[in-house]
PDB file of C-alpha atoms in Angstrom:
ATOM      1  CA  MET E1249      11.052 -13.586  -9.366  1.00  0.00           C
ATOM      2  CA  LYS E1250       8.919 -11.037  -6.948  1.00  0.00           C
ATOM      3  CA  ILE E1251       7.925  -7.963  -8.955  1.00  0.00           C
ATOM      4  CA  VAL E1252       6.032  -5.456  -7.208  1.00  0.00           C
ATOM      5  CA  LEU E1253       4.390  -2.520  -8.996  1.00  0.00           C
ATOM      6  CA  PRO E1254       3.231   0.610  -6.803  1.00  0.00           C
ATOM      7  CA  GLY E1255       0.684   2.222  -8.926  1.00  0.00           C
ATOM      8  CA  GLY E1256       0.339  -0.420 -11.177  1.00  0.00           C
ATOM      9  CA  ALA E1257      -3.403  -0.294 -11.834  1.00  0.00           C
ATOM     10  CA  GLY E1258      -3.123   2.378 -14.610  1.00  0.00           C
ATOM     11  CA  LEU E1259      -2.186   2.571 -17.995  1.00  0.00           C
ATOM     12  CA  VAL E1260       1.517   1.393 -17.803  1.00  0.00           C
ATOM     13  CA  GLY E1261       0.957  -1.172 -14.927  1.00  0.00           C
ATOM     14  CA  GLN E1262      -2.099  -2.745 -17.172  1.00  0.00           C
ATOM     15  CA  ASN E1263       0.075  -3.213 -19.766  1.00  0.00           C
ATOM     16  CA  LEU E1264       2.925  -4.273 -18.102  1.00  0.00           C
ATOM     17  CA  CYS E1265       0.895  -6.792 -16.572  1.00  0.00           C
ATOM     18  CA  ALA E1266      -0.385  -8.198 -19.928  1.00  0.00           C
ATOM     19  CA  ARG E1267       3.029  -8.786 -21.114  1.00  0.00           C
ATOM     20  CA  LEU E1268       4.613 -10.498 -18.039  1.00  0.00           C
ATOM     21  CA  SER E1269       2.065 -12.475 -17.566  1.00  0.00           C
ATOM     22  CA  ARG E1270       2.086 -13.403 -21.801  1.00  0.00           C
ATOM     23  CA  ARG E1271       6.192 -14.040 -20.328  1.00  0.00           C
ATOM     24  CA  GLY E1272       5.415 -16.372 -17.699  1.00  0.00           C
ATOM     25  CA  TYR E1273       5.814 -14.638 -14.668  1.00  0.00           C
ATOM     26  CA  THR E1274       3.263 -15.051 -11.822  1.00  0.00           C
ATOM     27  CA  ASN E1275       4.601 -13.499  -8.707  1.00  0.00           C
ATOM     28  CA  ILE E1276       3.151  -9.748  -9.441  1.00  0.00           C
ATOM     29  CA  HIS E1277       1.953  -7.823  -7.037  1.00  0.00           C
ATOM     30  CA  VAL E1278       0.170  -4.406  -7.792  1.00  0.00           C
ATOM     31  CA  ILE E1279      -0.014  -1.449  -5.070  1.00  0.00           C
ATOM     32  CA  ASP E1280      -2.905   0.854  -5.928  1.00  0.00           C
ATOM     33  CA  LYS E1281      -5.280   3.113  -4.762  1.00  0.00           C
ATOM     34  CA  HIS E1282      -7.936   2.852  -7.498  1.00  0.00           C
ATOM     35  CA  GLN E1283     -10.173   0.262  -6.655  1.00  0.00           C
ATOM     36  CA  SER E1284     -12.118  -0.003  -9.749  1.00  0.00           C
ATOM     37  CA  ASN E1285      -9.001  -0.206 -11.891  1.00  0.00           C
ATOM     38  CA  LEU E1286      -7.792  -2.725  -9.268  1.00  0.00           C
ATOM     39  CA  THR E1287     -11.068  -4.958  -9.922  1.00  0.00           C
ATOM     40  CA  THR E1288     -10.772  -4.446 -13.843  1.00  0.00           C
ATOM     41  CA  LEU E1289      -6.761  -5.614 -13.840  1.00  0.00           C
ATOM     42  CA  LYS E1290      -8.182  -8.776 -11.434  1.00  0.00           C
ATOM     43  CA  LYS E1291     -10.491  -9.654 -14.006  1.00  0.00           C
ATOM     44  CA  VAL E1292      -8.657  -9.155 -17.038  1.00  0.00           C
ATOM     45  CA  GLN E1293      -5.308 -10.742 -15.134  1.00  0.00           C
ATOM     46  CA  PRO E1294      -6.935 -13.322 -12.594  1.00  0.00           C
ATOM     47  CA  ASP E1295      -3.105 -14.614 -11.295  1.00  0.00           C
ATOM     48  CA  ILE E1296      -1.971 -11.079 -10.395  1.00  0.00           C
ATOM     49  CA  HIS E1297      -1.817 -10.128  -6.479  1.00  0.00           C
ATOM     50  CA  CYS E1298      -3.908  -7.148  -5.908  1.00  0.00           C
ATOM     51  CA  HIS E1299      -3.258  -4.558  -3.037  1.00  0.00           C
ATOM     52  CA  PHE E1300      -5.718  -2.307  -2.067  1.00  0.00           C
ATOM     53  CA  ALA E1301      -3.698   0.872  -0.606  1.00  0.00           C
ATOM     54  CA  ASP E1302      -2.410   4.782  -0.738  1.00  0.00           C
ATOM     55  CA  LEU E1303       0.890   4.902  -1.073  1.00  0.00           C
ATOM     56  CA  ALA E1304       1.078   8.257   0.207  1.00  0.00           C
ATOM     57  CA  GLU E1305       0.456   6.620   3.587  1.00  0.00           C
ATOM     58  CA  PRO E1306       2.639   4.320   5.352  1.00  0.00           C
ATOM     59  CA  GLY E1307       1.339   0.516   5.947  1.00  0.00           C
ATOM     60  CA  GLN E1308       1.475  -3.061   5.423  1.00  0.00           C
ATOM     61  CA  TRP E1309       2.394  -2.187   1.801  1.00  0.00           C
ATOM     62  CA  GLN E1310       5.950  -1.736   2.622  1.00  0.00           C
ATOM     63  CA  GLN E1311       6.712  -5.067   3.566  1.00  0.00           C
ATOM     64  CA  LEU E1312       5.587  -6.071  -0.224  1.00  0.00           C
ATOM     65  CA  ILE E1313       8.460  -3.508  -1.473  1.00  0.00           C
ATOM     66  CA  SER E1314      10.821  -5.052   1.605  1.00  0.00           C
ATOM     67  CA  ASP E1315      10.934  -8.745   0.012  1.00  0.00           C
ATOM     68  CA  ALA E1316      10.745  -7.958  -3.504  1.00  0.00           C
ATOM     69  CA  ASP E1317      13.314  -8.667  -6.163  1.00  0.00           C
ATOM     70  CA  VAL E1318      12.457  -5.811  -8.541  1.00  0.00           C
ATOM     71  CA  VAL E1319      10.064  -2.769  -7.643  1.00  0.00           C
ATOM     72  CA  VAL E1320       8.884  -0.506 -10.751  1.00  0.00           C
ATOM     73  CA  MET E1321       7.883   3.131  -9.712  1.00  0.00           C
ATOM     74  CA  LEU E1322       4.528   3.517 -11.580  1.00  0.00           C
ATOM     75  CA  GLN E1323       2.336   5.729  -9.440  1.00  0.00           C
ATOM     76  CA  ALA E1324       1.961   8.987 -10.851  1.00  0.00           C
ATOM     77  CA  GLN E1325      -0.977  11.684 -10.786  1.00  0.00           C
ATOM     78  CA  ILE E1326      -1.395  12.683 -14.305  1.00  0.00           C
ATOM     79  CA  GLY E1327      -3.931  15.083 -14.245  1.00  0.00           C
ATOM     80  CA  GLY E1328      -6.095  17.219 -11.522  1.00  0.00           C
ATOM     81  CA  LEU E1329      -6.855  20.745 -10.351  1.00  0.00           C
ATOM     82  CA  ASP E1330      -5.502  20.451  -6.654  1.00  0.00           C
ATOM     83  CA  TYR E1331      -1.552  20.607  -6.397  1.00  0.00           C
ATOM     84  CA  GLN E1332      -1.713  18.323  -3.431  1.00  0.00           C
ATOM     85  CA  ASP E1333      -2.769  15.166  -5.183  1.00  0.00           C
ATOM     86  CA  PHE E1334       0.021  15.757  -7.316  1.00  0.00           C
ATOM     87  CA  GLU E1335       2.441  16.326  -4.352  1.00  0.00           C
ATOM     88  CA  ARG E1336       0.544  13.147  -2.023  1.00  0.00           C
ATOM     89  CA  ASN E1337       1.021  10.670  -5.447  1.00  0.00           C
ATOM     90  CA  ASN E1338       4.209  12.250  -6.962  1.00  0.00           C
ATOM     91  CA  VAL E1339       6.360  13.212  -4.077  1.00  0.00           C
ATOM     92  CA  GLN E1340       5.216  11.679  -0.861  1.00  0.00           C
ATOM     93  CA  ALA E1341       4.392   8.587  -2.417  1.00  0.00           C
ATOM     94  CA  SER E1342       8.066   8.127  -3.843  1.00  0.00           C
ATOM     95  CA  GLN E1343       9.588   8.876  -0.260  1.00  0.00           C
ATOM     96  CA  TYR E1344       7.856   6.327   1.368  1.00  0.00           C
ATOM     97  CA  ILE E1345       8.937   4.109  -1.747  1.00  0.00           C
ATOM     98  CA  LEU E1346      12.562   4.826  -1.208  1.00  0.00           C
ATOM     99  CA  ASP E1347      12.846   4.883   2.313  1.00  0.00           C
ATOM    100  CA  THR E1348      11.323   1.317   2.458  1.00  0.00           C
ATOM    101  CA  ILE E1349      14.238  -0.071  -0.167  1.00  0.00           C
ATOM    102  CA  HIS E1350      16.445   1.796   1.799  1.00  0.00           C
ATOM    103  CA  GLU E1351      15.839  -0.037   4.938  1.00  0.00           C
ATOM    104  CA  SER E1352      15.224  -3.388   3.235  1.00  0.00           C
ATOM    105  CA  THR E1353      17.708  -6.302   4.241  1.00  0.00           C
ATOM    106  CA  GLN E1354      18.346  -6.822   0.359  1.00  0.00           C
ATOM    107  CA  PRO E1355      17.244  -3.996  -1.671  1.00  0.00           C
ATOM    108  CA  PRO E1356      15.106  -4.800  -4.798  1.00  0.00           C
ATOM    109  CA  TYR E1357      16.303  -3.812  -7.988  1.00  0.00           C
ATOM    110  CA  LEU E1358      14.277  -0.699  -8.850  1.00  0.00           C
ATOM    111  CA  VAL E1359      13.341   1.071 -12.211  1.00  0.00           C
ATOM    112  CA  HIS E1360      11.778   4.460 -11.759  1.00  0.00           C
ATOM    113  CA  ILE E1361       9.116   5.345 -14.223  1.00  0.00           C
ATOM    114  CA  SER E1362       9.819   9.348 -14.699  1.00  0.00           C
ATOM    115  CA  SER E1363       8.624  11.565 -17.349  1.00  0.00           C
ATOM    116  CA  SER E1364       9.384  13.674 -20.338  1.00  0.00           C
ATOM    117  CA  VAL E1365       8.316  16.663 -18.912  1.00  0.00           C
ATOM    118  CA  VAL E1366      10.688  17.072 -16.525  1.00  0.00           C
ATOM    119  CA  GLU E1367      12.541  18.538 -19.517  1.00  0.00           C
ATOM    120  CA  SER E1368       9.628  20.517 -20.501  1.00  0.00           C
ATOM    121  CA  VAL E1369       9.452  24.224 -20.902  1.00  0.00           C
ATOM    122  CA  ALA E1370       5.961  23.673 -19.013  1.00  0.00           C
ATOM    123  CA  ASP E1371       6.019  24.814 -15.655  1.00  0.00           C
ATOM    124  CA  ASP E1372       2.299  23.169 -14.660  1.00  0.00           C
ATOM    125  CA  PHE E1373       1.515  20.739 -11.087  1.00  0.00           C
ATOM    126  CA  TYR E1374       2.299  17.671 -13.209  1.00  0.00           C
ATOM    127  CA  SER E1375       6.064  18.696 -14.598  1.00  0.00           C
ATOM    128  CA  ARG E1376       6.680  20.472 -11.110  1.00  0.00           C
ATOM    129  CA  SER E1377       5.979  17.296  -9.085  1.00  0.00           C
ATOM    130  CA  LYS E1378       7.824  15.073 -11.251  1.00  0.00           C
ATOM    131  CA  ARG E1379      11.057  16.848 -11.128  1.00  0.00           C
ATOM    132  CA  ARG E1380      10.651  16.812  -7.679  1.00  0.00           C
ATOM    133  CA  GLN E1381       9.785  13.210  -7.512  1.00  0.00           C
ATOM    134  CA  GLU E1382      12.966  12.344 -10.234  1.00  0.00           C
ATOM    135  CA  GLN E1383      15.060  14.456  -8.170  1.00  0.00           C
ATOM    136  CA  LEU E1384      14.241  12.480  -4.883  1.00  0.00           C
ATOM    137  CA  VAL E1385      14.994   9.159  -6.774  1.00  0.00           C
ATOM    138  CA  LEU E1386      18.553  10.807  -7.762  1.00  0.00           C
ATOM    139  CA  ASP E1387      19.309  11.966  -4.224  1.00  0.00           C
ATOM    140  CA  SER E1388      18.240   8.528  -2.720  1.00  0.00           C
ATOM    141  CA  GLY E1389      21.677   6.818  -4.211  1.00  0.00           C
ATOM    142  CA  ILE E1390      19.866   3.887  -5.443  1.00  0.00           C
ATOM    143  CA  ALA E1391      21.424   3.078  -8.375  1.00  0.00           C
ATOM    144  CA  CYS E1392      18.470   2.608 -10.965  1.00  0.00           C
ATOM    145  CA  PRO E1393      17.331   3.144 -14.593  1.00  0.00           C
ATOM    146  CA  ILE E1394      15.439   6.170 -14.504  1.00  0.00           C
ATOM    147  CA  LEU E1395      12.940   6.543 -17.570  1.00  0.00           C
ATOM    148  CA  ARG E1396      11.667   9.238 -19.049  1.00  0.00           C
ATOM    149  CA  PRO E1397       8.771   8.340 -21.381  1.00  0.00           C
ATOM    150  CA  THR E1398       6.821  10.911 -23.749  1.00  0.00           C
ATOM    151  CA  LEU E1399       3.185  10.980 -24.199  1.00  0.00           C
ATOM    152  CA  MET E1400       2.042   7.145 -24.243  1.00  0.00           C
ATOM    153  CA  PHE E1401      -0.785   5.735 -25.557  1.00  0.00           C
ATOM    154  CA  GLY E1402      -2.119   1.946 -25.957  1.00  0.00           C
ATOM    155  CA  TRP E1403      -4.487  -0.662 -24.249  1.00  0.00           C
ATOM    156  CA  PHE E1404      -6.342   0.884 -21.183  1.00  0.00           C
ATOM    157  CA  ASP E1405      -5.535   4.484 -22.101  1.00  0.00           C
ATOM    158  CA  ARG E1406      -8.244   6.142 -20.329  1.00  0.00           C
ATOM    159  CA  LYS E1407      -6.763   9.461 -20.843  1.00  0.00           C
ATOM    160  CA  HIS E1408      -4.880  10.761 -23.842  1.00  0.00           C
ATOM    161  CA  LEU E1409      -5.472   9.386 -26.688  1.00  0.00           C
ATOM    162  CA  GLY E1410      -8.128   6.549 -25.252  1.00  0.00           C
ATOM    163  CA  TRP E1411     -10.609   9.686 -23.981  1.00  0.00           C
ATOM    164  CA  LEU E1412     -10.065  11.358 -27.120  1.00  0.00           C
ATOM    165  CA  SER E1413     -10.887   8.721 -29.414  1.00  0.00           C
ATOM    166  CA  ARG E1414     -14.432   7.983 -27.373  1.00  0.00           C
ATOM    167  CA  PHE E1415     -14.887  11.482 -27.298  1.00  0.00           C
ATOM    168  CA  MET E1416     -14.859  12.111 -30.978  1.00  0.00           C
ATOM    169  CA  GLN E1417     -17.338   8.868 -31.689  1.00  0.00           C
ATOM    170  CA  LYS E1418     -20.105  10.831 -29.332  1.00  0.00           C
ATOM    171  CA  VAL E1419     -20.035  14.405 -30.381  1.00  0.00           C
ATOM    172  CA  PRO E1420     -20.590  15.572 -34.379  1.00  0.00           C
ATOM    173  CA  VAL E1421     -17.498  18.170 -33.909  1.00  0.00           C
ATOM    174  CA  PHE E1422     -13.894  17.742 -32.507  1.00  0.00           C
ATOM    175  CA  PRO E1423     -12.418  20.957 -31.526  1.00  0.00           C
ATOM    176  CA  ILE E1424      -8.731  21.488 -32.257  1.00  0.00           C
ATOM    177  CA  PRO E1425      -7.151  24.471 -30.552  1.00  0.00           C
ATOM    178  CA  GLY E1426      -5.614  26.865 -32.623  1.00  0.00           C
ATOM    179  CA  HIS E1427      -3.742  25.697 -35.858  1.00  0.00           C
ATOM    180  CA  GLY E1428      -3.085  22.293 -34.503  1.00  0.00           C
ATOM    181  CA  ARG E1429       0.218  21.852 -35.578  1.00  0.00           C
ATOM    182  CA  TYR E1430       2.123  21.092 -32.323  1.00  0.00           C
ATOM    183  CA  ILE E1431       4.781  18.238 -32.437  1.00  0.00           C
ATOM    184  CA  ARG E1432       3.849  15.136 -30.608  1.00  0.00           C
ATOM    185  CA  GLN E1433       6.356  11.790 -30.181  1.00  0.00           C
ATOM    186  CA  PRO E1434       3.400   9.782 -29.193  1.00  0.00           C
ATOM    187  CA  LEU E1435       5.044   6.566 -27.455  1.00  0.00           C
ATOM    188  CA  TYR E1436       3.031   2.844 -27.549  1.00  0.00           C
ATOM    189  CA  VAL E1437       3.366   1.539 -24.413  1.00  0.00           C
ATOM    190  CA  GLY E1438       3.817  -1.998 -25.517  1.00  0.00           C
ATOM    191  CA  ASP E1439       7.046  -0.676 -26.798  1.00  0.00           C
ATOM    192  CA  PHE E1440       7.674   1.335 -23.125  1.00  0.00           C
ATOM    193  CA  CYS E1441       6.630  -1.885 -21.032  1.00  0.00           C
ATOM    194  CA  ASP E1442       9.261  -3.865 -23.193  1.00  0.00           C
ATOM    195  CA  ILE E1443      11.953  -1.611 -22.229  1.00  0.00           C
ATOM    196  CA  ILE E1444      10.928  -2.054 -18.508  1.00  0.00           C
ATOM    197  CA  ILE E1445      11.004  -5.958 -19.056  1.00  0.00           C
ATOM    198  CA  ALA E1446      14.308  -5.699 -20.461  1.00  0.00           C
ATOM    199  CA  CYS E1447      15.646  -3.662 -17.356  1.00  0.00           C
ATOM    200  CA  MET E1448      14.264  -6.148 -14.795  1.00  0.00           C
ATOM    201  CA  GLU E1449      15.816  -8.801 -16.662  1.00  0.00           C
ATOM    202  CA  GLN E1450      19.290  -7.679 -17.545  1.00  0.00           C
ATOM    203  CA  ARG E1451      19.727  -5.273 -14.819  1.00  0.00           C
ATOM    204  CA  ASP E1452      22.665  -3.442 -15.968  1.00  0.00           C
ATOM    205  CA  PHE E1453      20.799  -0.181 -16.995  1.00  0.00           C
ATOM    206  CA  HIS E1454      21.561   2.389 -14.481  1.00  0.00           C
ATOM    207  CA  GLU E1455      20.750   6.084 -15.878  1.00  0.00           C
ATOM    208  CA  ILE E1456      18.695   8.160 -17.255  1.00  0.00           C
ATOM    209  CA  TYR E1457      17.000   7.331 -20.451  1.00  0.00           C
ATOM    210  CA  ASN E1458      14.910   9.793 -22.259  1.00  0.00           C
ATOM    211  CA  ILE E1459      12.110   7.208 -24.048  1.00  0.00           C
ATOM    212  CA  SER E1460      10.323   9.523 -26.600  1.00  0.00           C
ATOM    213  CA  GLY E1461       8.467   8.202 -29.574  1.00  0.00           C
ATOM    214  CA  GLN E1462      10.646   7.778 -32.467  1.00  0.00           C
ATOM    215  CA  GLU E1463       8.138   9.741 -35.026  1.00  0.00           C
ATOM    216  CA  HIS E1464       7.405  13.392 -34.887  1.00  0.00           C
ATOM    217  CA  ILE E1465       3.969  13.960 -35.453  1.00  0.00           C
ATOM    218  CA  ASP E1466       1.651  17.068 -35.303  1.00  0.00           C
ATOM    219  CA  TYR E1467      -1.505  16.938 -32.892  1.00  0.00           C
ATOM    220  CA  ILE E1468      -4.052  17.311 -35.561  1.00  0.00           C
ATOM    221  CA  ASP E1469      -2.931  14.480 -37.792  1.00  0.00           C
ATOM    222  CA  MET E1470      -2.848  11.964 -34.884  1.00  0.00           C
ATOM    223  CA  ILE E1471      -6.412  12.850 -33.922  1.00  0.00           C
ATOM    224  CA  ARG E1472      -7.053  12.517 -37.907  1.00  0.00           C
ATOM    225  CA  GLN E1473      -5.464   9.016 -38.124  1.00  0.00           C
ATOM    226  CA  ILE E1474      -7.472   7.929 -34.758  1.00  0.00           C
ATOM    227  CA  ARG E1475     -10.742   9.246 -36.428  1.00  0.00           C
ATOM    228  CA  ARG E1476      -9.957   6.857 -39.520  1.00  0.00           C
ATOM    229  CA  CYS E1477      -8.959   4.057 -37.455  1.00  0.00           C
ATOM    230  CA  ILE E1478     -11.877   3.963 -35.082  1.00  0.00           C
ATOM    231  CA  GLY E1479     -14.313   5.134 -38.164  1.00  0.00           C
ATOM    232  CA  ALA E1480     -15.622   8.064 -36.274  1.00  0.00           C
ATOM    233  CA  ARG E1481     -17.786  10.613 -38.799  1.00  0.00           C
ATOM    234  CA  CYS E1482     -17.195  14.157 -36.427  1.00  0.00           C
ATOM    235  CA  LEU E1483     -16.064  16.707 -38.402  1.00  0.00           C
ATOM    236  CA  ILE E1484     -12.422  17.772 -37.235  1.00  0.00           C
ATOM    237  CA  THR E1485     -12.949  21.842 -36.672  1.00  0.00           C
ATOM    238  CA  LYS E1486     -10.083  24.333 -35.603  1.00  0.00           C
ATOM    239  CA  ILE E1487     -10.855  26.722 -32.832  1.00  0.00           C
ATOM    240  CA  PRO E1488      -9.279  29.621 -31.371  1.00  0.00           C
ATOM    241  CA  TYR E1489      -7.045  28.881 -28.397  1.00  0.00           C
ATOM    242  CA  GLY E1490      -8.345  31.529 -26.341  1.00  0.00           C
ATOM    243  CA  LEU E1491     -11.945  30.335 -26.961  1.00  0.00           C
ATOM    244  CA  PHE E1492     -10.694  26.517 -26.026  1.00  0.00           C
ATOM    245  CA  HIS E1493      -8.883  27.579 -22.879  1.00  0.00           C
ATOM    246  CA  ARG E1494     -12.345  29.211 -21.866  1.00  0.00           C
ATOM    247  CA  LEU E1495     -14.168  26.129 -22.450  1.00  0.00           C
ATOM    248  CA  LEU E1496     -12.009  23.938 -20.718  1.00  0.00           C
ATOM    249  CA  ALA E1497     -11.868  26.388 -17.616  1.00  0.00           C
ATOM    250  CA  THR E1498     -15.587  26.426 -17.821  1.00  0.00           C
ATOM    251  CA  TRP E1499     -15.772  22.437 -17.958  1.00  0.00           C
ATOM    252  CA  ALA E1500     -13.693  22.235 -14.753  1.00  0.00           C
ATOM    253  CA  VAL E1501     -16.041  24.191 -12.914  1.00  0.00           C
ATOM    254  CA  PHE E1502     -18.838  21.480 -12.896  1.00  0.00           C
ATOM    255  CA  ASP E1503     -16.304  18.726 -13.072  1.00  0.00           C
ATOM    256  CA  ARG E1504     -13.183  18.368 -10.139  1.00  0.00           C
ATOM    257  CA  ASN E1505     -11.452  15.471 -12.313  1.00  0.00           C
ATOM    258  CA  PRO E1506     -11.393  16.723 -16.100  1.00  0.00           C
ATOM    259  CA  PRO E1507     -10.092  14.624 -18.830  1.00  0.00           C
ATOM    260  CA  PHE E1508      -8.189  17.591 -20.025  1.00  0.00           C
ATOM    261  CA  THR E1509      -7.441  20.705 -18.265  1.00  0.00           C
ATOM    262  CA  THR E1510      -5.944  24.245 -19.045  1.00  0.00           C
ATOM    263  CA  GLN E1511      -2.338  23.309 -17.594  1.00  0.00           C
ATOM    264  CA  GLN E1512      -2.204  20.523 -20.197  1.00  0.00           C
ATOM    265  CA  LEU E1513      -3.480  22.270 -23.158  1.00  0.00           C
ATOM    266  CA  ALA E1514      -0.968  25.041 -22.045  1.00  0.00           C
ATOM    267  CA  ALA E1515       1.599  21.999 -22.398  1.00  0.00           C
ATOM    268  CA  LEU E1516       0.297  20.683 -25.593  1.00  0.00           C
ATOM    269  CA  VAL E1517       1.171  23.944 -27.090  1.00  0.00           C
ATOM    270  CA  ALA E1518       4.812  24.458 -25.364  1.00  0.00           C
ATOM    271  CA  ARG E1519       6.580  23.612 -28.603  1.00  0.00           C
ATOM    272  CA  ASP E1520       8.816  20.828 -26.622  1.00  0.00           C
ATOM    273  CA  GLU E1521      10.744  18.490 -28.898  1.00  0.00           C
ATOM    274  CA  PHE E1522      12.091  16.081 -26.579  1.00  0.00           C
ATOM    275  CA  GLU E1523      15.927  13.826 -27.475  1.00  0.00           C
ATOM    276  CA  ILE E1524      15.453  10.826 -29.197  1.00  0.00           C
ATOM    277  CA  ILE E1525      18.019   7.978 -28.397  1.00  0.00           C
ATOM    278  CA  ASP E1526      18.556   4.544 -30.095  1.00  0.00           C
ATOM    279  CA  TRP E1527      16.525   2.817 -27.430  1.00  0.00           C
ATOM    280  CA  PRO E1528      15.641  -0.025 -29.832  1.00  0.00           C
ATOM    281  CA  GLY E1529      19.459  -0.261 -29.974  1.00  0.00           C
ATOM    282  CA  ILE E1530      20.163   0.200 -26.502  1.00  0.00           C
ATOM    283  CA  PHE E1531      17.172  -1.988 -24.982  1.00  0.00           C
ATOM    284  CA  GLY E1532      16.991  -4.577 -27.870  1.00  0.00           C
ATOM    285  CA  VAL E1533      13.225  -3.494 -28.194  1.00  0.00           C
ATOM    286  CA  THR E1534      11.789  -3.018 -31.661  1.00  0.00           C
ATOM    287  CA  ALA E1535       9.829   0.536 -32.260  1.00  0.00           C
ATOM    288  CA  THR E1536       6.351  -0.171 -33.694  1.00  0.00           C
ATOM    289  CA  PRO E1537       5.146   2.647 -36.107  1.00  0.00           C
ATOM    290  CA  TYR E1538       2.645   4.833 -34.942  1.00  0.00           C
ATOM    291  CA  ALA E1539       0.235   3.522 -37.377  1.00  0.00           C
ATOM    292  CA  THR E1540       0.425   0.089 -36.777  1.00  0.00           C
ATOM    293  CA  ALA E1541       0.351   0.801 -32.775  1.00  0.00           C
ATOM    294  CA  ILE E1542      -2.872   2.510 -33.313  1.00  0.00           C
ATOM    295  CA  GLU E1543      -4.513  -0.172 -34.923  1.00  0.00           C
ATOM    296  CA  GLU E1544      -3.049  -2.643 -32.088  1.00  0.00           C
ATOM    297  CA  THR E1545      -4.777  -0.150 -29.602  1.00  0.00           C
ATOM    298  CA  PHE E1546      -8.114  -0.334 -30.844  1.00  0.00           C
ATOM    299  CA  HIS E1547      -8.497  -3.329 -32.755  1.00  0.00           C
ATOM    300  CA  ASP E1548      -6.728  -6.079 -30.101  1.00  0.00           C
ATOM    301  CA  PRO E1549      -9.561  -8.697 -29.367  1.00  0.00           C
ATOM    302  CA  LYS E1550      -8.544  -9.411 -26.195  1.00  0.00           C
ATOM    303  CA  TYR E1551      -7.764  -5.471 -24.650  1.00  0.00           C
ATOM    304  CA  GLY E1552      -8.917  -3.264 -27.522  1.00  0.00           C
ATOM    305  CA  GLN E1553     -12.107  -2.159 -25.770  1.00  0.00           C
ATOM    306  CA  ILE E1554     -11.313  -2.055 -22.378  1.00  0.00           C
ATOM    307  CA  LYS E1555     -10.991   1.175 -20.211  1.00  0.00           C
ATOM    308  CA  LEU E1556     -10.116   2.497 -17.069  1.00  0.00           C
ATOM    309  CA  GLU E1557     -11.849   4.817 -14.567  1.00  0.00           C
ATOM    310  CA  PHE E1558     -10.835   8.475 -14.136  1.00  0.00           C
TER     311      PHE E1558
END
């Protein structure tokens, strides 16, 4: 089976490659424009075929899509300050991939990775572009599973919980915006990768699936659990939302690619609560408890200390 992963050098792609390799898959091709993350992938998984290319530009990478058996569309712009970056990576690149699949003599089986934010009350660059991306897939007429994961964490996490864990090891005080009681439904990326593999192997899933974390956890409790897991000594302190917002805005003046933006802060406090379906039963995947997944994330002997670049 020839498996092609556009945008496969990010969080999900790195984890998916690790698990596919463990299962004996060998003909795996990753297309990504982030050279340092491709280098990390090649170092950790030397048998993976890595291709440096910008998916928002037509090129030779399209031939990899044309003769693939399975394509897992992973490319995504998650953070940033310029909407054009979201437009290129989430919308334009997706259109080129879908067009290439349509033009293939034997179209590959597509698995599209959407996001829970398409049903969020938030209206930021990420949610707006992911809604457009998902609509492109629906309008294409390609029968495929559309997976909508919530906030993910796990090995290779350069943003989200991975960045937060590294930050709290460097500072004496870890700030929490407002009261910190914002419901999160964190999804272990290892479980999500097993769902993707179930789609690839069974090929009889063709609907939209909300893949939410099975546990409801307050943001502040998530942070406390991470602190305990990594042994950080920082003081977790609540600060007013407005002050937190101003601090992020100031950070963005000096950093064109900040790890956390004011738009992501707004999404954090948006009071979203996403549908929980029986994805363990649907896909035959056992859900890993949050506490267990956090331990695996930070203490795995092979992958626990590897991080990606922004």
